[in-house]
Coordinates of C-alpha atoms and ligand atoms in Angstrom, one line a residue:
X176 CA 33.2 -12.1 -57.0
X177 CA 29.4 -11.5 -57.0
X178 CA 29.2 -8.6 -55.0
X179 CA 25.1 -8.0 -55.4
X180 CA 24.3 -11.7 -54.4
X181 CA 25.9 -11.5 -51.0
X182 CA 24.2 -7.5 -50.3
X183 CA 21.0 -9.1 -51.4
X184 CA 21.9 -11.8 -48.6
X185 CA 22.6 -9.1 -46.4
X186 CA 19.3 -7.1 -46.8
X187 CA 17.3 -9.8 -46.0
X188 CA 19.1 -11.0 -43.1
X189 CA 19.3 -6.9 -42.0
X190 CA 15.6 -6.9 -42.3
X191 CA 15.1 -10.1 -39.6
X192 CA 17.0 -8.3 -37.1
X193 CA 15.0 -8.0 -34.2
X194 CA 17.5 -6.9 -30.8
X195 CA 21.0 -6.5 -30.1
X196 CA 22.4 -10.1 -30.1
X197 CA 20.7 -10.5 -33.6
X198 CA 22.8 -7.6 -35.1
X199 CA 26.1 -8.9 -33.0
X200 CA 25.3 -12.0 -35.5
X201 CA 24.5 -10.4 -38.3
X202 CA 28.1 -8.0 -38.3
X203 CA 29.8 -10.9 -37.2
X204 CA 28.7 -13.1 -40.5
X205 CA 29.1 -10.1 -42.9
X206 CA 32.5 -9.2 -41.1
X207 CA 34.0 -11.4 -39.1
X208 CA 36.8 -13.9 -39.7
X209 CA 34.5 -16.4 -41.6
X210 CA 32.9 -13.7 -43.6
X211 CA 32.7 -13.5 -47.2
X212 CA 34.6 -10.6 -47.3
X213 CA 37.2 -12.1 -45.4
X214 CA 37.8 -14.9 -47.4
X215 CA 38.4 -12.7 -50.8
X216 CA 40.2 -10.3 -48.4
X217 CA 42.9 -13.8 -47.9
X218 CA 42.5 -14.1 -52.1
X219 CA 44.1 -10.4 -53.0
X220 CA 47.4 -12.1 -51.8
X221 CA 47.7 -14.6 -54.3
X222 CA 46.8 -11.9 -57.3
X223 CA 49.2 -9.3 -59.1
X224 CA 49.0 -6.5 -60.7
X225 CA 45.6 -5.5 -62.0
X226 CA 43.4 -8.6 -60.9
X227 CA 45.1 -7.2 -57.5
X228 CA 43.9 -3.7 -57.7
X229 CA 40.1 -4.4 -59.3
X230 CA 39.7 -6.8 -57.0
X231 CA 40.8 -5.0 -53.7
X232 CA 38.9 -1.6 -55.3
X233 CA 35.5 -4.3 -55.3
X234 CA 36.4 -5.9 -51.9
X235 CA 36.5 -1.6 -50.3
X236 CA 33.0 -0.8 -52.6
X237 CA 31.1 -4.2 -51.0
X238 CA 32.7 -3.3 -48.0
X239 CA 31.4 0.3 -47.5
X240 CA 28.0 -1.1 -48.6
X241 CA 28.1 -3.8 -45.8
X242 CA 28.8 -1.0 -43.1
X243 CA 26.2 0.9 -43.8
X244 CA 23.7 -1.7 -44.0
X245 CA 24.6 -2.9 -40.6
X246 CA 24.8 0.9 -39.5
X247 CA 20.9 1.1 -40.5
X248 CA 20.2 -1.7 -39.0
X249 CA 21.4 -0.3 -35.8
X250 CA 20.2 2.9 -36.3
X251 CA 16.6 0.9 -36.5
X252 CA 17.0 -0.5 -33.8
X253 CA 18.1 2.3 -31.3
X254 CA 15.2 4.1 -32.4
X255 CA 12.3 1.3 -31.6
X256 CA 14.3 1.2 -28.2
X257 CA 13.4 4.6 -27.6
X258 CA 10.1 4.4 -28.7
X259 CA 9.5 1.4 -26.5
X260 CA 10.9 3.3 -23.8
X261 CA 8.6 6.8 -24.2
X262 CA 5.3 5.2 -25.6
X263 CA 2.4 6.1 -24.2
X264 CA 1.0 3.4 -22.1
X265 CA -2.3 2.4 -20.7
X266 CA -2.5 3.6 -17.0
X267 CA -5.8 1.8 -16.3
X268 CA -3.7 -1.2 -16.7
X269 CA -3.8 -2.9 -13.2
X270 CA 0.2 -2.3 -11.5
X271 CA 3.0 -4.8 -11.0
X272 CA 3.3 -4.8 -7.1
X273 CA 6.9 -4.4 -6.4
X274 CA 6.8 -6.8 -3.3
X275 CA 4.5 -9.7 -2.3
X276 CA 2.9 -6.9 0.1
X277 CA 1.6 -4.4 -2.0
X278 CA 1.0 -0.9 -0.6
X279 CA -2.1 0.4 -1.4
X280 CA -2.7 4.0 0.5
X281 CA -5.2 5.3 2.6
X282 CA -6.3 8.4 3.6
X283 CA -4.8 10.3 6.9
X284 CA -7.4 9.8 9.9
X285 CA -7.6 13.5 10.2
X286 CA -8.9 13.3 6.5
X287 CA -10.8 9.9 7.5
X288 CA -12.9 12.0 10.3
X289 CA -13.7 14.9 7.9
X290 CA -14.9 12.7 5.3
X291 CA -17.3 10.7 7.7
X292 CA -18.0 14.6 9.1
X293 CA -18.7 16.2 5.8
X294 CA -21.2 13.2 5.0
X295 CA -23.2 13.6 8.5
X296 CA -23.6 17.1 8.5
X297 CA -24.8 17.0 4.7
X298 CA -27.5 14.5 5.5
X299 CA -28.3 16.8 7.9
X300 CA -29.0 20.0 5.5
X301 CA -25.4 21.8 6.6
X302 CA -23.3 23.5 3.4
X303 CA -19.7 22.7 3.7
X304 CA -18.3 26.5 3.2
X305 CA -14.5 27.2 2.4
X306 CA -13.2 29.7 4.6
X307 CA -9.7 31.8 4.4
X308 CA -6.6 30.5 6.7
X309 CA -4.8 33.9 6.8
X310 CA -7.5 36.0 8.1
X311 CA -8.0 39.7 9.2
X312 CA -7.7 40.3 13.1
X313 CA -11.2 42.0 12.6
X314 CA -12.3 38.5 11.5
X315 CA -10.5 36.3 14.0
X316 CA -11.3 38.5 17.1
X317 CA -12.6 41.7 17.0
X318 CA -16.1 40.8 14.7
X319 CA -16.4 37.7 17.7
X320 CA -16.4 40.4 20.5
X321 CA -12.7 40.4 21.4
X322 CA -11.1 43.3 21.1
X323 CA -7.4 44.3 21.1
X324 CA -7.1 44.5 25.2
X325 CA -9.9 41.3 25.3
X326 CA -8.4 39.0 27.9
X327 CA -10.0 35.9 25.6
X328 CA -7.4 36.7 23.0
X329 CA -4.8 35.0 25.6
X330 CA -7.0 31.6 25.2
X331 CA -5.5 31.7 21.8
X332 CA -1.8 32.1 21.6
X333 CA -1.6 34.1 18.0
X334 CA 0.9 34.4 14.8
X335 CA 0.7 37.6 13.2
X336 CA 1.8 38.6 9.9
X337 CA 4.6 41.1 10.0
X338 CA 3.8 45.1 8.6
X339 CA 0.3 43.9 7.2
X340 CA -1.6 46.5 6.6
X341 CA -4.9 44.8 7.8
X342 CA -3.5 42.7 10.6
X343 CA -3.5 39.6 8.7
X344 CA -2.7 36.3 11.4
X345 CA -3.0 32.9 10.4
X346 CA -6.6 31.8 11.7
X347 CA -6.3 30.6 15.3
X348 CA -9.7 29.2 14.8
X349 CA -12.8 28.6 12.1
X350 CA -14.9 30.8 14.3
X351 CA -14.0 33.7 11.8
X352 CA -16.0 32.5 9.2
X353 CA -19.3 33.1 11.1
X354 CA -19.4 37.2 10.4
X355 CA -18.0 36.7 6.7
X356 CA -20.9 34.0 6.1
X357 CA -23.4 36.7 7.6
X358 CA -22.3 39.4 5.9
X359 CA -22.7 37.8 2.9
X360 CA -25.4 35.7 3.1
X361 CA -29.4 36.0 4.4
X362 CA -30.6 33.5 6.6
X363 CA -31.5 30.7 7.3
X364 CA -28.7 29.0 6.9
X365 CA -26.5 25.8 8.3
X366 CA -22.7 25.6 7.2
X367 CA -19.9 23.8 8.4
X368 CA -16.6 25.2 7.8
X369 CA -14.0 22.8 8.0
X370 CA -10.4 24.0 7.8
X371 CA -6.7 24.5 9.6
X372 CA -5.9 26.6 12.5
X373 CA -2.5 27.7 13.7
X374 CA -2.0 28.3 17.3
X375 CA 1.7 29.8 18.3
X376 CA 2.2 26.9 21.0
X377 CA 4.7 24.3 22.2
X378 CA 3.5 21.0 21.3
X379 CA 2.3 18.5 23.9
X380 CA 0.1 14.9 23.6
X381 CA -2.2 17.0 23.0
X382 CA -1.6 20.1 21.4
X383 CA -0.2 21.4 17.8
X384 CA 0.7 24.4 16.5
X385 CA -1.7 23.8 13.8
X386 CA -4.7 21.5 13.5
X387 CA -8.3 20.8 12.2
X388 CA -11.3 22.3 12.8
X389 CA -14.8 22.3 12.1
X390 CA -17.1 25.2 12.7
X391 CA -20.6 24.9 12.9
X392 CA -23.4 28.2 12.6
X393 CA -26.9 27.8 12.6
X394 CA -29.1 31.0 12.0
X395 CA -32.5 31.1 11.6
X396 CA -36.1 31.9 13.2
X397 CA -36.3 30.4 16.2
X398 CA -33.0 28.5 16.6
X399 CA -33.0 27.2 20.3
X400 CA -30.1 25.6 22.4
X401 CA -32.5 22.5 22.0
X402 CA -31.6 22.6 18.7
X403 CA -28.2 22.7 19.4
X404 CA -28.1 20.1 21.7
X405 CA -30.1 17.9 19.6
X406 CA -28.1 18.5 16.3
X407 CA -24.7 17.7 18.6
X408 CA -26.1 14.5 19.9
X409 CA -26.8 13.3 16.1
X410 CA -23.8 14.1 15.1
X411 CA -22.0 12.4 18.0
X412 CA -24.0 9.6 17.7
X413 CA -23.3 9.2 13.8
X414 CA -19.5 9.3 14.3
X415 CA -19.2 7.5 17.8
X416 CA -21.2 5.3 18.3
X417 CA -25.1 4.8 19.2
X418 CA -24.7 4.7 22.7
X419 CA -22.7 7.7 23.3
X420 CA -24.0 10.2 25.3
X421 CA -23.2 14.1 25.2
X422 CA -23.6 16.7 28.3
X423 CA -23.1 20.6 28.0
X424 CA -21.0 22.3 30.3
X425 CA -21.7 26.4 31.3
X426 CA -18.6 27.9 29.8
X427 CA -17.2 31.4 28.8
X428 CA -16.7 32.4 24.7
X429 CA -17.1 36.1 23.8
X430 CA -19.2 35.1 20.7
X431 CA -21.9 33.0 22.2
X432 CA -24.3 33.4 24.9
X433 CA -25.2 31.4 26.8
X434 CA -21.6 29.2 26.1
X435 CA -21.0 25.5 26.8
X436 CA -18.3 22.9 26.6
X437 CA -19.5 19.7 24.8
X438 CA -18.5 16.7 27.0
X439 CA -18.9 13.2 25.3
X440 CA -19.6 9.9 27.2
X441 CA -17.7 7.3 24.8
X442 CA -16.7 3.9 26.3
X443 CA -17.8 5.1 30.1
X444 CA -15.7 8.3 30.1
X445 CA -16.8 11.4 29.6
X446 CA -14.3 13.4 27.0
X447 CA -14.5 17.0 26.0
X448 CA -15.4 18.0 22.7
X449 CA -15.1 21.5 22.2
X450 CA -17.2 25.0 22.6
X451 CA -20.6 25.6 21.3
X452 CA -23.4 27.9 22.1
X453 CA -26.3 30.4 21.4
X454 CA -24.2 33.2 19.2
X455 CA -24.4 36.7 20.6
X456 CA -26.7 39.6 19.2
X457 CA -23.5 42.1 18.6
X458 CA -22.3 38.9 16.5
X459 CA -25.8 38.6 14.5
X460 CA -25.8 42.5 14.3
X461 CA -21.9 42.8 12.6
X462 CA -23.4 40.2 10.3
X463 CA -25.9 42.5 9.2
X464 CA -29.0 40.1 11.0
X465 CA -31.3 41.3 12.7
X466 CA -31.1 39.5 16.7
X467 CA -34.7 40.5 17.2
X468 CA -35.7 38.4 14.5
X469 CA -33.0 35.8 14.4
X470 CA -31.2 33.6 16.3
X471 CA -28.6 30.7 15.9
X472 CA -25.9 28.5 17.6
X473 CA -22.4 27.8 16.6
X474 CA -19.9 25.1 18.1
X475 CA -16.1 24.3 17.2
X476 CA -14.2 21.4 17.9
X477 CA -10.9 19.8 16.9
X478 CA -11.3 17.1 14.0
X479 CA -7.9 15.3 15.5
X480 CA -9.6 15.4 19.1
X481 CA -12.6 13.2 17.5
X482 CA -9.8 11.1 15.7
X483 CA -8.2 10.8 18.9
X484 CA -11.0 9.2 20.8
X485 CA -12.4 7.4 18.2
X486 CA -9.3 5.6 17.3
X487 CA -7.7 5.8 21.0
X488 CA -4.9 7.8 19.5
X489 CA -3.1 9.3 23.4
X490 CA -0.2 11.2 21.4
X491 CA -1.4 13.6 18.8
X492 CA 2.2 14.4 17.2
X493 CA 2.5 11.1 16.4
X494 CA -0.6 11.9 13.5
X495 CA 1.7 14.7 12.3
X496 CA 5.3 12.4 12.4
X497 CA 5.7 10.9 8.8
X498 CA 6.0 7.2 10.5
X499 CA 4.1 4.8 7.6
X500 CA 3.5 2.1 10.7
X501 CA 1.5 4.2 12.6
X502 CA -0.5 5.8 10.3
X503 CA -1.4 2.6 8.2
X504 CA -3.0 0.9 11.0
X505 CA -6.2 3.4 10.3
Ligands
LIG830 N1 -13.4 28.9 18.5 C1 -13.3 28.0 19.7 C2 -11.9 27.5 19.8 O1 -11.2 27.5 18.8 C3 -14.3 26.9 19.6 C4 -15.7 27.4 19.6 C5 -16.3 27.7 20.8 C6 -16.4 27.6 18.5 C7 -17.6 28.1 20.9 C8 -17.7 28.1 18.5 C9 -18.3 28.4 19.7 O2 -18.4 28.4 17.4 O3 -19.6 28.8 19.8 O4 -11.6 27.0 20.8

């Protein structure tokens, strides 16, 4: 029996082995019925004695030898398997869409109307300034002339933190921003500050407990309502359309003085905006500026009130309800 010629058989046909049905093949030739082995296996019957014994001791040797080749064999394979499986792969690769559809996201239209806001009020020299959402009560009311027994608080239905120290509340508006900006910063200056607000409310069509905001302070020499007016109308303008028209409303906020309401004219109704006006002197003076020298404007609105009438949204909750066919028709 030449046991080397059918291992050096073996090895080459091991080494071809290229996926699981090849090495089903491969141990079924080496060991199967039809195999080599199998047929001297049949021959030890017809021997005695010692042609019996040197031949069956062979027959176990070329046998061990066979099951470990395969064994390697299989071995090599499970390994390339895993490979395959955990090699890196190229992510810039363009994606296999998983139906005929695919779905490609987009952003949220709250998200859609600060981008096109962030871009507007850049061209027009403004600093986009991050601002805190837990905030200090001093911050949040009592810098903006409200004070603990000010009936304005009530226009802001409040969440306060539990036993903290410094009265911390989850901002019920951007507003708060305006005396940390001063304090910290010499005029002239124009920021927006973008950002949530929590208010502790039921929810309606068209109110949340928490929204967008954006904030707008203007400080400078000479800063008129003109300039507020005519900074508003840009803006409105920019994000609604040409031909929509704004109109100010006299309105109460403890901050500014004079206050207004912004009212826009889109599509032939008029729509309120949000509050705005000439900020107060006791404001300027918390900020460390100096109201005899200075003066500037500030305005607020809600981001999902401009998303609302630009995309004739009528239910606000549905921006905040995770339904996909809603919110992909934006
Ligand atoms: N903070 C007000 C609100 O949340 C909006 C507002 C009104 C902001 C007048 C202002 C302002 O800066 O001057 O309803």
């Amino acid at each position: 029996m030449d046991s080397n010629k059918a291992i050096a058989e073996l090895k080459k046909d091991a080494a071809r082995v290229a996926n699981t049905n090849d090495l089903v093949l491969l141990k079924s030739k080496y060991l199967g019925k039809k195999s080599f082995i199998a047929s001297e296996m049949a021959k030890l019957s017809l021997l005695q004695g010692d042609d019996r014994a040197k031949l069956g001791k062979q027959l176990n040797t070329l046998k061990t030898s066979v099951t470990d080749i395969i064994q390697a064999t299989q071995d090599r394979l499970d390994k390339s398997e895993a490979d395959h499986q955990y090699a890196p792969f190229d992510i810039s690769s363009p994606g296999r869409s998983l139906s005929l559809r695919s779905r490609v996201g987009h952003l949220h239209p709250s998200s859609l109307v600060l981008k096109e806001s962030y871009q507007i009020f850049t061209e027009l020299g403004f600093a986009i300034v991050d601002s805190p959402e837990i905030e200090t009560d001093w911050y949040n009311f009592e810098a903006l002339n409200m004070p603990e027994v000010h009936p304005a608080r009530e226009m802001q239905d409040t969440f306060y933190i539990k036993d903290s120290k410094q009265k911390l509340l989850p901002r019920t508006h951007t507003s708060g921003m305006q005396v940390r900006f001063m304090q910290a910063n010499k005029p002239p200056f124009k920021i927006l500050v973008p950002g949530k607000v929590f208010r502790n409310e039921n929810e309606d069509a068209t109110h949340s407990w928490s929204f967008n905001q954006i904030e707008g302070l203007v400080v400078g020499e000479g800063v008129s309502m003109s300039d507020l007016k005519g900074t508003l109308l840009q803006v409105v303008k920019r994000q609604l359309g040409d031909s929509t028209e704004i109109r100010f409303r006299a309105s109460y906020f403890p901050y500014t003085e004079p206050s207004v309401e912004v009212d826009a004219k889109y599509q032939g109704k008029w729509l309120e905006l949000g509050g705005a006006g000439m900020v107060h002197p006791e404001v300027l003076m918390r900020g460390g500026i100096d109201p005899n020298k200075y003066s500037g404007f500030a305005f607020g609105w809600g981001v999902e009130r401009i998303a609302a009438i630009k995309y004739n949204i009528s239910d606000l909750r549905q921006l905040w309800r995770p339904k996909i066919e809603f919110l992909e028709q934006f």
